Amino acid sequence: MNPFTFTQAGDIDAALARLAIPGARPIAGGTNLLDLMKEGVMQPDELVDINGLGLDSVEEAPGGGLRLGALARNADTAYHPLVRARYPLLSAAILAGASPQLRNMASNGGNLMQRTRCYYFYDLGTPCNKREPGSGCSARNGLNRLHAILGASEHCIATHPSDMCVALRALDAVVHVRSQGGVREIPFADFHRLPGEQPELDNTLAPGELITHITLPEAERYVKHSAYIKVRERLSYAFALVSVAAALELDGGKDGKVATIRSARIALGGVAHKPWRVEEAERALEGKTAGLEAFGAAADILLHGAQGHGQNDFKLTLARNAIEQALATAARGTEAAKGIAKDTPQGDAQ
Ligand SMILES: Cc1cc2nc3c(=O)[nH]c(=O)nc-3n(C[C@H](O)[C@H](O)[C@H](O)COP(=O)(O)OP(=O)(O)OC[C@H]3O[C@@H](n4cnc5c(N)ncnc54)[C@H](O)[C@@H]3O)c2cc1C
Ligand code: SF4
């Protein structure tokens, strides 16, 4: 590991002053940054410990919705009564990620900023445009089982590994950031980037900007019918091959009658450089009977233009099946979806 300076910031202004210096980076739970530093992939000159900034609450947002502090731990967020009651989709997505120990350390801000799990990105002995711009992409013709089928570029086919971010995208979250220049709000759709010609940039955060909190608009209409489906190689410590956050607002469906979809939200993880959402697919579900025909049509729109790179060709079928399964599970009800989650070893003891 390279030498670096470690500073504990006592308040936000002190943190922002340190972060304005090129080469300085914030550290929260350290569950991703420290690994990257040990591998020599990231070499900050200064680590600014932001854990003392008091950004760790989960509370009502002014004007409705919820405000998630950047330093609130993933576990505290997932189990917060307001999150469980009003955003069960977010709770399920967070609990599908990592392990209980990691979720106790991992912060919300750090989860948004975590870097790709492409094997070559962590291997200094191989070319990687994300780690070293212009060096090439080893994954295109290499091991690419985990990699993108949507939105990739010739320069990078990496995926964003977060589960939490897939639900945040479906729920129209907003990321609030602060720098010495002031405050800024970034709609979640614009926070993560596609690789394009600059795969080294994962997101639209500017140097010196610190995430202070994330807000969620009110989403009561999706409480009863939501599901997070994560398909992975094994049931713990595995990142998503494909994941789906789905939420439906249904009319009818009681006493054996068929339900009609009033509105829908759906986002995919594990398939692109950012959580993948195509709002046209949601509009296509509106007014349709909640059934396989409509779900398949939505999958067609979401996966339009999808392309494998050899080892990950299977994701084309996997993603389609996962989309249909997530929408069908959401239609059965959030409680039924929770039953599925409890069957996995990821469920924390509470
Ligand atoms: C074995 C393992 C398995 C995992 N499995 C999953 C999984 O299945 N699903 C999943 O979603 N995640 C998974 N993770 C990733 C884990 O969720 C992230 O490592 C974690 O969320 C990062 O949060 P942190 O607070 O530890 O971030 P840190 O490691 O402290 O920081 C990560 C990055 O975020 C930046 N940063 C942190 N806070 C801020 C802020 N407020 N503003 C601006 N920048 C900031 C840091 O500078 C750094 O670049 C796994 C991790 C491990 C080690
Ligand atoms: S996919 Fe992206 S992160 Fe992976 S080797 Fe290629 S450039 Fe690097």
PDB file of N, CA and C and ligand atoms in Angstrom, residues 25-33 35 42 50 70 74 97-98 102 105-107 109-111 113-114 117 161-164 205 209-211 230 237-239, ligand 1:
ATOM      1  N   ARG A  25      -9.411  11.704  -0.732  1.00  0.00           N
ATOM      2  CA  ARG A  25     -10.668  10.959  -0.928  1.00  0.00           C
ATOM      3  C   ARG A  25     -11.348  10.742   0.413  1.00  0.00           C
ATOM      4  N   PRO A  26     -12.686  10.781   0.419  1.00  0.00           N
ATOM      5  CA  PRO A  26     -13.377  10.445   1.666  1.00  0.00           C
ATOM      6  C   PRO A  26     -13.349   8.943   1.899  1.00  0.00           C
ATOM      7  N   ILE A  27     -13.312   8.561   3.163  1.00  0.00           N
ATOM      8  CA  ILE A  27     -13.494   7.143   3.497  1.00  0.00           C
ATOM      9  C   ILE A  27     -14.651   7.032   4.483  1.00  0.00           C
ATOM     10  N   ALA A  28     -15.559   6.082   4.216  1.00  0.00           N
ATOM     11  CA  ALA A  28     -16.715   5.869   5.096  1.00  0.00           C
ATOM     12  C   ALA A  28     -16.517   4.521   5.787  1.00  0.00           C
ATOM     13  N   GLY A  29     -17.181   3.457   5.320  1.00  0.00           N
ATOM     14  CA  GLY A  29     -16.995   2.131   5.922  1.00  0.00           C
ATOM     15  C   GLY A  29     -15.673   1.486   5.526  1.00  0.00           C
ATOM     16  N   GLY A  30     -15.120   1.914   4.412  1.00  0.00           N
ATOM     17  CA  GLY A  30     -13.833   1.389   3.942  1.00  0.00           C
ATOM     18  C   GLY A  30     -13.910   0.009   3.301  1.00  0.00           C
ATOM     19  N   THR A  31     -15.120  -0.537   3.134  1.00  0.00           N
ATOM     20  CA  THR A  31     -15.224  -1.923   2.662  1.00  0.00           C
ATOM     21  C   THR A  31     -14.857  -2.091   1.190  1.00  0.00           C
ATOM     22  N   ASN A  32     -14.873  -1.019   0.430  1.00  0.00           N
ATOM     23  CA  ASN A  32     -14.418  -1.108  -0.961  1.00  0.00           C
ATOM     24  C   ASN A  32     -13.096  -0.352  -1.146  1.00  0.00           C
ATOM     25  N   LEU A  33     -13.027   0.839  -0.592  1.00  0.00           N
ATOM     26  CA  LEU A  33     -11.836   1.672  -0.821  1.00  0.00           C
ATOM     27  C   LEU A  33     -10.565   1.006  -0.288  1.00  0.00           C
ATOM     28  N   ASP A  35      -9.885  -2.164   0.104  1.00  0.00           N
ATOM     29  CA  ASP A  35      -9.499  -3.274  -0.785  1.00  0.00           C
ATOM     30  C   ASP A  35      -8.783  -2.729  -2.013  1.00  0.00           C
ATOM     31  N   MET A  42      -6.386   2.017  -6.375  1.00  0.00           N
ATOM     32  CA  MET A  42      -6.584   3.434  -6.030  1.00  0.00           C
ATOM     33  C   MET A  42      -5.484   3.828  -5.046  1.00  0.00           C
ATOM     34  N   ILE A  50     -14.893  10.538   7.129  1.00  0.00           N
ATOM     35  CA  ILE A  50     -16.090  11.377   7.215  1.00  0.00           C
ATOM     36  C   ILE A  50     -17.111  10.817   8.217  1.00  0.00           C
ATOM     37  N   ALA A  70     -25.894   9.925   4.093  1.00  0.00           N
ATOM     38  CA  ALA A  70     -24.833   9.232   3.347  1.00  0.00           C
ATOM     39  C   ALA A  70     -24.051   8.292   4.247  1.00  0.00           C
ATOM     40  N   ASN A  74     -25.735   0.536   5.702  1.00  0.00           N
ATOM     41  CA  ASN A  74     -26.697  -0.193   4.862  1.00  0.00           C
ATOM     42  C   ASN A  74     -27.682  -0.980   5.725  1.00  0.00           C
ATOM     43  N   GLY A  97     -27.664  -7.809  -0.715  1.00  0.00           N
ATOM     44  CA  GLY A  97     -26.259  -7.531  -1.018  1.00  0.00           C
ATOM     45  C   GLY A  97     -25.314  -7.939   0.096  1.00  0.00           C
ATOM     46  N   ALA A  98     -24.117  -8.328  -0.266  1.00  0.00           N
ATOM     47  CA  ALA A  98     -23.008  -8.564   0.661  1.00  0.00           C
ATOM     48  C   ALA A  98     -23.381  -9.545   1.778  1.00  0.00           C
ATOM     49  N   LEU A 102     -20.724  -6.992   6.449  1.00  0.00           N
ATOM     50  CA  LEU A 102     -20.412  -5.898   5.517  1.00  0.00           C
ATOM     51  C   LEU A 102     -21.483  -4.821   5.558  1.00  0.00           C
ATOM     52  N   MET A 105     -21.081  -2.239   8.157  1.00  0.00           N
ATOM     53  CA  MET A 105     -20.016  -1.246   7.949  1.00  0.00           C
ATOM     54  C   MET A 105     -20.311  -0.341   6.754  1.00  0.00           C
ATOM     55  N   ALA A 106     -20.852  -0.926   5.693  1.00  0.00           N
ATOM     56  CA  ALA A 106     -21.017  -0.206   4.423  1.00  0.00           C
ATOM     57  C   ALA A 106     -21.990   0.954   4.586  1.00  0.00           C
ATOM     58  N   SER A 107     -21.617   2.092   4.063  1.00  0.00           N
ATOM     59  CA  SER A 107     -22.479   3.274   4.168  1.00  0.00           C
ATOM     60  C   SER A 107     -23.290   3.446   2.885  1.00  0.00           C
ATOM     61  N   GLY A 109     -23.622   6.259   1.121  1.00  0.00           N
ATOM     62  CA  GLY A 109     -22.833   7.009   0.126  1.00  0.00           C
ATOM     63  C   GLY A 109     -21.798   6.111  -0.533  1.00  0.00           C
ATOM     64  N   GLY A 110     -21.120   5.288   0.287  1.00  0.00           N
ATOM     65  CA  GLY A 110     -20.099   4.384  -0.251  1.00  0.00           C
ATOM     66  C   GLY A 110     -20.695   3.356  -1.189  1.00  0.00           C
ATOM     67  N   ASN A 111     -21.919   2.931  -0.908  1.00  0.00           N
ATOM     68  CA  ASN A 111     -22.561   1.946  -1.785  1.00  0.00           C
ATOM     69  C   ASN A 111     -22.745   2.524  -3.190  1.00  0.00           C
ATOM     70  N   MET A 113     -20.906   4.739  -4.536  1.00  0.00           N
ATOM     71  CA  MET A 113     -19.597   5.022  -5.127  1.00  0.00           C
ATOM     72  C   MET A 113     -18.734   3.779  -5.314  1.00  0.00           C
ATOM     73  N   GLN A 114     -19.225   2.610  -4.896  1.00  0.00           N
ATOM     74  CA  GLN A 114     -18.400   1.395  -5.011  1.00  0.00           C
ATOM     75  C   GLN A 114     -18.054   1.152  -6.475  1.00  0.00           C
ATOM     76  N   ARG A 117     -16.737  -4.783 -10.150  1.00  0.00           N
ATOM     77  CA  ARG A 117     -16.074  -6.016  -9.722  1.00  0.00           C
ATOM     78  C   ARG A 117     -15.430  -6.740 -10.908  1.00  0.00           C
ATOM     79  N   PRO A 161     -21.900  -2.833  -9.606  1.00  0.00           N
ATOM     80  CA  PRO A 161     -22.209  -4.018  -8.800  1.00  0.00           C
ATOM     81  C   PRO A 161     -23.271  -3.841  -7.718  1.00  0.00           C
ATOM     82  N   SER A 162     -23.783  -2.644  -7.522  1.00  0.00           N
ATOM     83  CA  SER A 162     -24.650  -2.413  -6.353  1.00  0.00           C
ATOM     84  C   SER A 162     -26.049  -3.006  -6.506  1.00  0.00           C
ATOM     85  N   ASP A 163     -26.580  -3.524  -5.404  1.00  0.00           N
ATOM     86  CA  ASP A 163     -27.994  -3.907  -5.342  1.00  0.00           C
ATOM     87  C   ASP A 163     -28.852  -2.707  -4.936  1.00  0.00           C
ATOM     88  N   MET A 164     -28.386  -1.998  -3.901  1.00  0.00           N
ATOM     89  CA  MET A 164     -29.147  -0.855  -3.383  1.00  0.00           C
ATOM     90  C   MET A 164     -29.491   0.140  -4.501  1.00  0.00           C
ATOM     91  N   LEU A 205     -20.164  12.721 -10.171  1.00  0.00           N
ATOM     92  CA  LEU A 205     -19.694  13.496  -9.027  1.00  0.00           C
ATOM     93  C   LEU A 205     -18.426  14.260  -9.441  1.00  0.00           C
ATOM     94  N   GLU A 209     -16.568  16.963  -4.407  1.00  0.00           N
ATOM     95  CA  GLU A 209     -17.964  16.877  -3.964  1.00  0.00           C
ATOM     96  C   GLU A 209     -18.153  15.681  -3.032  1.00  0.00           C
ATOM     97  N   LEU A 210     -18.959  15.903  -2.007  1.00  0.00           N
ATOM     98  CA  LEU A 210     -19.254  14.882  -1.004  1.00  0.00           C
ATOM     99  C   LEU A 210     -20.759  14.606  -1.034  1.00  0.00           C
ATOM    100  N   ILE A 211     -21.120  13.331  -1.050  1.00  0.00           N
ATOM    101  CA  ILE A 211     -22.554  12.998  -0.950  1.00  0.00           C
ATOM    102  C   ILE A 211     -22.963  13.220   0.509  1.00  0.00           C
ATOM    103  N   LYS A 230     -32.635 -11.324  -7.210  1.00  0.00           N
ATOM    104  CA  LYS A 230     -31.196 -11.283  -7.520  1.00  0.00           C
ATOM    105  C   LYS A 230     -30.752 -12.694  -7.912  1.00  0.00           C
ATOM    106  N   TYR A 237     -22.208 -13.657  -0.508  1.00  0.00           N
ATOM    107  CA  TYR A 237     -20.989 -13.027  -1.006  1.00  0.00           C
ATOM    108  C   TYR A 237     -20.879 -13.035  -2.521  1.00  0.00           C
ATOM    109  N   ALA A 238     -21.986 -12.996  -3.189  1.00  0.00           N
ATOM    110  CA  ALA A 238     -21.881 -12.982  -4.648  1.00  0.00           C
ATOM    111  C   ALA A 238     -22.623 -11.767  -5.195  1.00  0.00           C
ATOM    112  N   PHE A 239     -21.982 -11.131  -6.157  1.00  0.00           N
ATOM    113  CA  PHE A 239     -22.616  -9.996  -6.811  1.00  0.00           C
ATOM    114  C   PHE A 239     -23.623 -10.535  -7.829  1.00  0.00           C
TER     115      PHE A 239
HETATM  116  C1  LIG B   1     -17.051  -9.398  -0.065  1.00  0.00           C
HETATM  117  C2  LIG B   1     -17.946  -8.265  -0.493  1.00  0.00           C
HETATM  118  C3  LIG B   1     -19.188  -8.559  -1.043  1.00  0.00           C
HETATM  119  C4  LIG B   1     -20.037  -7.533  -1.426  1.00  0.00           C
HETATM  120  N1  LIG B   1     -21.251  -7.839  -1.988  1.00  0.00           N
HETATM  121  C5  LIG B   1     -22.072  -6.831  -2.386  1.00  0.00           C
HETATM  122  C6  LIG B   1     -23.329  -7.108  -2.993  1.00  0.00           C
HETATM  123  O1  LIG B   1     -23.704  -8.264  -3.180  1.00  0.00           O
HETATM  124  N2  LIG B   1     -24.098  -6.056  -3.348  1.00  0.00           N
HETATM  125  C7  LIG B   1     -23.716  -4.757  -3.158  1.00  0.00           C
HETATM  126  O2  LIG B   1     -24.465  -3.849  -3.499  1.00  0.00           O
HETATM  127  N3  LIG B   1     -22.530  -4.469  -2.611  1.00  0.00           N
HETATM  128  C8  LIG B   1     -21.711  -5.470  -2.221  1.00  0.00           C
HETATM  129  N4  LIG B   1     -20.504  -5.176  -1.676  1.00  0.00           N
HETATM  130  C9  LIG B   1     -20.042  -3.799  -1.716  1.00  0.00           C
HETATM  131  C10 LIG B   1     -20.366  -3.011  -0.481  1.00  0.00           C
HETATM  132  O3  LIG B   1     -21.745  -2.799  -0.431  1.00  0.00           O
HETATM  133  C11 LIG B   1     -19.609  -1.701  -0.649  1.00  0.00           C
HETATM  134  O4  LIG B   1     -18.239  -1.993  -0.458  1.00  0.00           O
HETATM  135  C12 LIG B   1     -20.049  -0.664   0.343  1.00  0.00           C
HETATM  136  O5  LIG B   1     -21.403  -0.296   0.123  1.00  0.00           O
HETATM  137  C13 LIG B   1     -19.197   0.571   0.243  1.00  0.00           C
HETATM  138  O6  LIG B   1     -19.510   1.418   1.318  1.00  0.00           O
HETATM  139  P1  LIG B   1     -18.376   1.936   2.287  1.00  0.00           P
HETATM  140  O7  LIG B   1     -19.015   2.882   3.226  1.00  0.00           O
HETATM  141  O8  LIG B   1     -17.601   0.817   2.901  1.00  0.00           O
HETATM  142  O9  LIG B   1     -17.474   2.716   1.222  1.00  0.00           O
HETATM  143  P2  LIG B   1     -15.915   3.019   1.261  1.00  0.00           P
HETATM  144  O10 LIG B   1     -15.153   1.776   0.946  1.00  0.00           O
HETATM  145  O11 LIG B   1     -15.552   3.796   2.473  1.00  0.00           O
HETATM  146  O12 LIG B   1     -15.842   4.015   0.020  1.00  0.00           O
HETATM  147  C14 LIG B   1     -16.145   3.566  -1.292  1.00  0.00           C
HETATM  148  C15 LIG B   1     -15.983   4.769  -2.241  1.00  0.00           C
HETATM  149  O13 LIG B   1     -16.969   5.738  -1.955  1.00  0.00           O
HETATM  150  C16 LIG B   1     -16.382   6.998  -1.699  1.00  0.00           C
HETATM  151  N5  LIG B   1     -17.277   7.616  -0.718  1.00  0.00           N
HETATM  152  C17 LIG B   1     -17.694   7.060   0.459  1.00  0.00           C
HETATM  153  N6  LIG B   1     -18.589   7.885   1.036  1.00  0.00           N
HETATM  154  C18 LIG B   1     -18.725   8.967   0.214  1.00  0.00           C
HETATM  155  C19 LIG B   1     -19.525  10.152   0.267  1.00  0.00           C
HETATM  156  N7  LIG B   1     -20.356  10.398   1.280  1.00  0.00           N
HETATM  157  N8  LIG B   1     -19.401  11.038  -0.742  1.00  0.00           N
HETATM  158  C20 LIG B   1     -18.556  10.802  -1.770  1.00  0.00           C
HETATM  159  N9  LIG B   1     -17.801   9.702  -1.885  1.00  0.00           N
HETATM  160  C21 LIG B   1     -17.892   8.790  -0.900  1.00  0.00           C
HETATM  161  C22 LIG B   1     -14.989   6.677  -1.206  1.00  0.00           C
HETATM  162  O14 LIG B   1     -14.100   7.752  -1.411  1.00  0.00           O
HETATM  163  C23 LIG B   1     -14.646   5.472  -2.067  1.00  0.00           C
HETATM  164  O15 LIG B   1     -14.198   5.900  -3.329  1.00  0.00           O
HETATM  165  C24 LIG B   1     -19.644  -6.180  -1.265  1.00  0.00           C
HETATM  166  C25 LIG B   1     -18.397  -5.886  -0.705  1.00  0.00           C
HETATM  167  C26 LIG B   1     -17.545  -6.906  -0.314  1.00  0.00           C
HETATM  168  C27 LIG B   1     -16.213  -6.562   0.271  1.00  0.00           C
END
